[in-house]
mmCIF file of C-alpha atoms in Angstrom:
data_model
loop_
_atom_site.group_PDB
_atom_site.id
_atom_site.type_symbol
_atom_site.label_atom_id
_atom_site.label_comp_id
_atom_site.label_asym_id
_atom_site.label_seq_id
_atom_site.Cartn_x
_atom_site.Cartn_y
_atom_site.Cartn_z
ATOM 1 C CA GLU N 1 107.803 54.166 99.406
ATOM 2 C CA PRO N 2 107.660 57.619 97.365
ATOM 3 C CA GLU N 3 110.951 58.500 95.178
ATOM 4 C CA VAL N 4 112.701 60.595 94.165
ATOM 5 C CA THR N 5 112.897 60.589 89.697
ATOM 6 C CA GLN N 6 114.620 61.657 87.236
ATOM 7 C CA THR N 7 115.372 61.802 83.999
ATOM 8 C CA PRO N 8 116.832 61.398 81.608
ATOM 9 C CA SER N 9 118.662 58.052 82.947
ATOM 10 C CA HIS N 10 121.509 58.907 80.412
ATOM 11 C CA GLN N 11 122.461 61.265 78.282
ATOM 12 C CA VAL N 12 124.885 62.769 75.122
ATOM 13 C CA THR N 13 125.252 66.065 74.541
ATOM 14 C CA GLN N 14 127.782 67.910 71.908
ATOM 15 C CA MET N 15 130.345 70.573 73.653
ATOM 16 C CA GLY N 16 128.232 73.742 73.510
ATOM 17 C CA GLN N 17 125.541 72.277 73.292
ATOM 18 C CA GLU N 18 122.103 72.981 76.306
ATOM 19 C CA VAL N 19 121.149 70.329 78.432
ATOM 20 C CA ILE N 20 118.149 70.249 81.149
ATOM 21 C CA LEU N 21 117.761 67.420 83.109
ATOM 22 C CA ARG N 22 114.539 66.888 85.355
ATOM 23 C CA CYS N 23 113.738 65.939 88.568
ATOM 24 C CA VAL N 24 110.710 64.819 90.201
ATOM 25 C CA PRO N 25 110.977 65.503 94.181
ATOM 26 C CA ILE N 26 109.026 63.685 96.750
ATOM 27 C CA SER N 27 105.320 65.314 97.240
ATOM 28 C CA ASN N 28 105.424 66.655 99.702
ATOM 29 C CA HIS N 29 108.425 68.400 100.115
ATOM 30 C CA LEU N 30 110.320 71.465 100.406
ATOM 31 C CA TYR N 31 113.657 72.132 99.921
ATOM 32 C CA PHE N 32 115.454 71.130 96.870
ATOM 33 C CA TYR N 33 118.762 70.001 95.930
ATOM 34 C CA TRP N 34 121.018 68.941 93.364
ATOM 35 C CA TYR N 35 124.760 67.332 93.409
ATOM 36 C CA ARG N 36 126.682 66.244 91.314
ATOM 37 C CA GLN N 37 129.686 63.303 91.339
ATOM 38 C CA ILE N 38 132.225 63.097 88.373
ATOM 39 C CA LEU N 39 132.994 59.686 88.289
ATOM 40 C CA GLY N 40 136.132 58.685 91.357
ATOM 41 C CA GLN N 41 135.149 61.789 92.728
ATOM 42 C CA LYS N 42 133.343 62.771 95.859
ATOM 43 C CA VAL N 43 129.526 63.446 95.848
ATOM 44 C CA GLU N 44 129.384 67.786 95.396
ATOM 45 C CA PHE N 45 127.183 70.166 96.203
ATOM 46 C CA LEU N 46 125.494 72.599 93.407
ATOM 47 C CA VAL N 47 122.322 74.522 94.731
ATOM 48 C CA SER N 48 119.644 73.951 96.919
ATOM 49 C CA PHE N 49 116.869 75.734 96.270
ATOM 50 C CA TYR N 50 113.278 76.979 98.924
ATOM 51 C CA ASN N 51 110.625 78.837 98.292
ATOM 52 C CA ASN N 52 110.922 78.914 94.387
ATOM 53 C CA GLU N 53 114.699 80.507 94.455
ATOM 54 C CA ILE N 54 117.719 79.260 95.292
ATOM 55 C CA SER N 55 118.915 80.082 98.888
ATOM 56 C CA GLU N 56 122.329 78.576 98.805
ATOM 57 C CA LYS N 57 125.030 77.649 95.626
ATOM 58 C CA SER N 58 128.409 76.402 95.848
ATOM 59 C CA GLU N 59 131.285 77.685 93.055
ATOM 60 C CA ILE N 60 130.647 75.485 90.887
ATOM 61 C CA PHE N 61 127.414 76.798 90.055
ATOM 62 C CA ASP N 62 128.694 79.259 87.845
ATOM 63 C CA ASP N 63 126.350 81.547 85.213
ATOM 64 C CA GLN N 64 126.112 77.924 83.295
ATOM 65 C CA PHE N 65 123.608 77.127 85.301
ATOM 66 C CA SER N 66 120.383 77.427 86.813
ATOM 67 C CA VAL N 67 117.675 75.495 88.366
ATOM 68 C CA GLU N 68 113.759 76.222 88.441
ATOM 69 C CA ARG N 69 110.081 74.502 89.604
ATOM 70 C CA PRO N 70 108.617 76.130 86.378
ATOM 71 C CA ASP N 71 105.034 73.755 87.380
ATOM 72 C CA GLY N 72 104.774 72.814 90.757
ATOM 73 C CA SER N 73 106.499 69.062 90.929
ATOM 74 C CA ASN N 74 108.885 69.610 88.282
ATOM 75 C CA PHE N 75 112.781 70.694 89.344
ATOM 76 C CA THR N 76 114.778 71.508 86.639
ATOM 77 C CA LEU N 77 118.487 72.150 85.798
ATOM 78 C CA LYS N 78 119.470 73.634 83.203
ATOM 79 C CA ILE N 79 123.564 74.054 81.910
ATOM 80 C CA ARG N 80 123.533 76.520 79.334
ATOM 81 C CA SER N 81 126.251 75.534 77.137
ATOM 82 C CA THR N 82 127.773 72.144 78.195
ATOM 83 C CA LYS N 83 132.027 72.184 78.816
ATOM 84 C CA LEU N 84 133.632 68.372 78.390
ATOM 85 C CA GLU N 85 134.122 69.052 82.499
ATOM 86 C CA ASP N 86 130.436 69.012 83.122
ATOM 87 C CA SER N 87 130.235 64.956 82.292
ATOM 88 C CA ALA N 88 129.188 63.654 85.541
ATOM 89 C CA MET N 89 126.171 61.666 87.407
ATOM 90 C CA TYR N 90 124.325 65.078 88.806
ATOM 91 C CA PHE N 91 121.874 63.228 91.401
ATOM 92 C CA CYS N 92 118.547 65.315 92.531
ATOM 93 C CA ALA N 93 117.282 65.810 96.581
ATOM 94 C CA SER N 94 114.374 66.364 97.816
ATOM 95 C CA SER N 95 113.446 67.059 102.045
ATOM 96 C CA GLU N 96 110.734 67.407 103.782
ATOM 97 C CA ILE N 97 111.661 70.045 106.998
ATOM 98 C CA LEU N 98 114.492 72.131 106.539
ATOM 99 C CA PHE N 99 117.005 70.457 109.743
ATOM 100 C CA TYR N 100 116.849 67.656 111.192
ATOM 101 C CA THR N 101 115.355 65.120 108.484
ATOM 102 C CA GLU N 102 117.162 63.606 105.617
ATOM 103 C CA ALA N 103 117.612 64.461 101.699
ATOM 104 C CA PHE N 104 116.288 61.500 99.428
ATOM 105 C CA PHE N 105 118.366 61.154 96.076
ATOM 106 C CA GLY N 106 117.113 60.303 93.332
ATOM 107 C CA GLN N 107 118.389 57.363 90.647
ATOM 108 C CA GLY N 108 120.913 60.428 88.974
ATOM 109 C CA THR N 109 120.970 61.423 85.511
ATOM 110 C CA ARG N 110 124.550 60.340 83.602
ATOM 111 C CA LEU N 111 125.324 63.226 81.541
ATOM 112 C CA THR N 112 127.672 63.090 78.770
ATOM 113 C CA VAL N 113 129.400 65.981 77.030
ATOM 114 C CA VAL N 114 131.805 64.640 73.721
ATOM 115 C CA GLU U 1 136.171 75.590 103.514
ATOM 116 C CA ASP U 2 134.000 72.284 104.778
ATOM 117 C CA LYS U 3 135.720 69.447 104.828
ATOM 118 C CA VAL U 4 134.491 65.804 105.407
ATOM 119 C CA VAL U 5 137.298 62.736 105.784
ATOM 120 C CA GLN U 6 136.644 59.376 105.567
ATOM 121 C CA SER U 7 138.863 56.493 106.131
ATOM 122 C CA PRO U 8 139.818 53.772 105.440
ATOM 123 C CA LEU U 9 139.287 54.252 101.544
ATOM 124 C CA SER U 10 139.072 50.630 101.310
ATOM 125 C CA LEU U 11 138.774 48.028 102.601
ATOM 126 C CA VAL U 12 137.788 44.467 102.196
ATOM 127 C CA VAL U 13 136.896 41.486 104.195
ATOM 128 C CA HIS U 14 135.062 38.124 104.440
ATOM 129 C CA GLU U 15 131.315 37.717 104.883
ATOM 130 C CA GLY U 16 130.401 37.026 108.859
ATOM 131 C CA ASP U 17 133.436 40.056 109.666
ATOM 132 C CA THR U 18 132.784 43.468 111.672
ATOM 133 C CA VAL U 19 133.627 46.069 110.354
ATOM 134 C CA THR U 20 134.165 50.165 111.281
ATOM 135 C CA LEU U 21 134.270 53.044 109.211
ATOM 136 C CA ASN U 22 135.518 56.355 110.128
ATOM 137 C CA CYS U 23 133.957 59.863 109.328
ATOM 138 C CA SER U 24 136.006 62.880 110.937
ATOM 139 C CA TYR U 25 134.841 66.568 109.648
ATOM 140 C CA GLU U 26 135.319 69.886 110.203
ATOM 141 C CA VAL U 27 131.998 72.079 108.920
ATOM 142 C CA THR U 28 131.095 75.890 109.959
ATOM 143 C CA ASN U 29 127.210 75.234 111.569
ATOM 144 C CA PHE U 30 127.305 71.606 112.504
ATOM 145 C CA ARG U 31 123.136 70.763 111.684
ATOM 146 C CA SER U 32 123.435 66.543 111.976
ATOM 147 C CA LEU U 33 126.059 63.746 109.965
ATOM 148 C CA LEU U 34 124.770 61.329 107.608
ATOM 149 C CA TRP U 35 125.357 58.296 106.467
ATOM 150 C CA TYR U 36 124.188 56.812 102.962
ATOM 151 C CA LYS U 37 125.085 53.497 101.108
ATOM 152 C CA GLN U 38 126.038 53.557 97.446
ATOM 153 C CA GLU U 39 125.662 50.745 95.275
ATOM 154 C CA LYS U 40 124.920 51.568 91.829
ATOM 155 C CA LYS U 41 123.798 55.260 91.623
ATOM 156 C CA ALA U 42 121.749 56.864 93.995
ATOM 157 C CA PRO U 43 122.603 57.481 97.194
ATOM 158 C CA THR U 44 120.305 55.611 99.328
ATOM 159 C CA PHE U 45 120.216 56.786 103.459
ATOM 160 C CA LEU U 46 120.801 54.960 106.105
ATOM 161 C CA PHE U 47 121.647 57.672 109.471
ATOM 162 C CA MET U 48 121.324 60.559 110.681
ATOM 163 C CA LEU U 49 122.774 61.516 113.651
ATOM 164 C CA THR U 50 122.433 65.382 115.872
ATOM 165 C CA SER U 51 123.482 64.035 119.263
ATOM 166 C CA SER U 52 126.908 63.143 120.971
ATOM 167 C CA GLY U 53 126.608 59.802 122.714
ATOM 168 C CA ILE U 54 123.463 58.269 120.968
ATOM 169 C CA GLU U 55 123.511 54.931 118.827
ATOM 170 C CA LYS U 56 121.571 54.216 116.282
ATOM 171 C CA LYS U 57 121.373 51.531 114.872
ATOM 172 C CA SER U 58 119.871 49.278 111.968
ATOM 173 C CA GLY U 59 120.265 45.398 111.880
ATOM 174 C CA ARG U 60 123.649 44.928 110.956
ATOM 175 C CA LEU U 61 124.488 49.005 111.275
ATOM 176 C CA SER U 62 124.710 50.916 114.086
ATOM 177 C CA SER U 63 126.493 54.414 113.962
ATOM 178 C CA ILE U 64 127.235 57.160 116.660
ATOM 179 C CA LEU U 65 128.518 60.446 116.623
ATOM 180 C CA ASP U 66 131.396 62.122 118.770
ATOM 181 C CA LYS U 67 130.740 66.572 118.135
ATOM 182 C CA LYS U 68 133.304 67.563 120.788
ATOM 183 C CA GLU U 69 136.059 65.357 118.878
ATOM 184 C CA LEU U 70 134.108 66.142 115.669
ATOM 185 C CA PHE U 71 133.937 62.158 113.948
ATOM 186 C CA SER U 72 131.399 59.313 113.179
ATOM 187 C CA ILE U 73 131.760 55.746 113.236
ATOM 188 C CA LEU U 74 130.178 53.318 111.170
ATOM 189 C CA ASN U 75 129.816 49.334 112.529
ATOM 190 C CA ILE U 76 128.406 47.104 110.499
ATOM 191 C CA THR U 77 129.036 43.561 112.537
ATOM 192 C CA ALA U 78 128.436 39.959 110.244
ATOM 193 C CA THR U 79 128.924 41.629 107.434
ATOM 194 C CA GLN U 80 127.584 39.952 103.556
ATOM 195 C CA THR U 81 128.456 40.029 100.552
ATOM 196 C CA GLY U 82 125.046 42.495 99.750
ATOM 197 C CA ASP U 83 127.143 45.511 102.576
ATOM 198 C CA SER U 84 129.805 45.418 99.317
ATOM 199 C CA ALA U 85 128.833 49.189 98.484
ATOM 200 C CA VAL U 86 130.863 52.837 99.059
ATOM 201 C CA TYR U 87 129.645 54.198 102.029
ATOM 202 C CA LEU U 88 129.139 58.102 102.400
ATOM 203 C CA CYS U 89 129.895 60.218 105.014
ATOM 204 C CA ALA U 90 127.931 63.575 104.863
ATOM 205 C CA VAL U 91 127.656 66.615 107.262
ATOM 206 C CA LEU U 92 124.458 68.612 106.827
ATOM 207 C CA SER U 93 125.926 72.451 107.482
ATOM 208 C CA GLY U 94 124.101 75.646 107.245
ATOM 209 C CA GLY U 95 123.604 79.380 109.607
ATOM 210 C CA THR U 96 121.915 81.549 107.578
ATOM 211 C CA SER U 97 120.890 79.171 104.548
ATOM 212 C CA TYR U 98 118.923 75.857 103.647
ATOM 213 C CA GLY U 99 121.625 73.927 104.462
ATOM 214 C CA LYS U 100 124.019 72.011 102.081
ATOM 215 C CA LEU U 101 125.364 67.895 102.557
ATOM 216 C CA THR U 102 129.545 68.223 102.272
ATOM 217 C CA PHE U 103 130.311 64.423 101.456
ATOM 218 C CA GLY U 104 133.748 62.706 102.114
ATOM 219 C CA GLN U 105 135.450 60.398 99.916
ATOM 220 C CA GLY U 106 134.100 57.773 101.062
ATOM 221 C CA THR U 107 134.729 54.336 101.611
ATOM 222 C CA ILE U 108 134.983 51.244 99.499
ATOM 223 C CA LEU U 109 134.192 47.951 101.502
ATOM 224 C CA THR U 110 134.279 45.076 99.092
ATOM 225 C CA VAL U 111 132.914 41.714 101.019
ATOM 226 C CA HIS U 112 133.895 37.931 99.744
ATOM 227 C CA PRO U 113 131.495 35.431 100.502
#
């Protein structure tokens, strides 16, 4: 069964460093998303991406964050200067059709900022 | 601000019991409501509901949506220890945007043998 894959599964980084989280969405999907889940809290929407541009972003997705689809298969989330409060599980998701279809989630990247 | 509230927050039952999980929502531009099961990491999709009153069923799990009262329930009959997980309700909304999922805080279900 096709799946969304994310790498790495766990990343530890020092505060102030840049990190790039990588995702390979399901191949025929057109809509891509990043969510995060701080330990013990809700899953929170960060950003949605379609046709090579951001279509919606939450208030969490500030100037420190950026997304890119550099090569037609990978979908990346970059955090420029990590803060302690960026520590969370980051989930990538993709969906085939915009509305009335489910988004499939990857296994997540656990980001720990020390 | 879009809001999704789940209840109860946690539930402990024994194998064979039937459980009902609740999800209420207040969102603008409602598109659909989704249920996910989260065991260790990624949420895995269970159901998507778009129309009121039509039950979706998969094995021992079923779900229904009430768009007038703005809630959904997820039923699990004859629970098994493998049903132990966090069950997430999420609402897909979006007007001119391309849809975002707003999640509830989840219901932690523990099924004892």
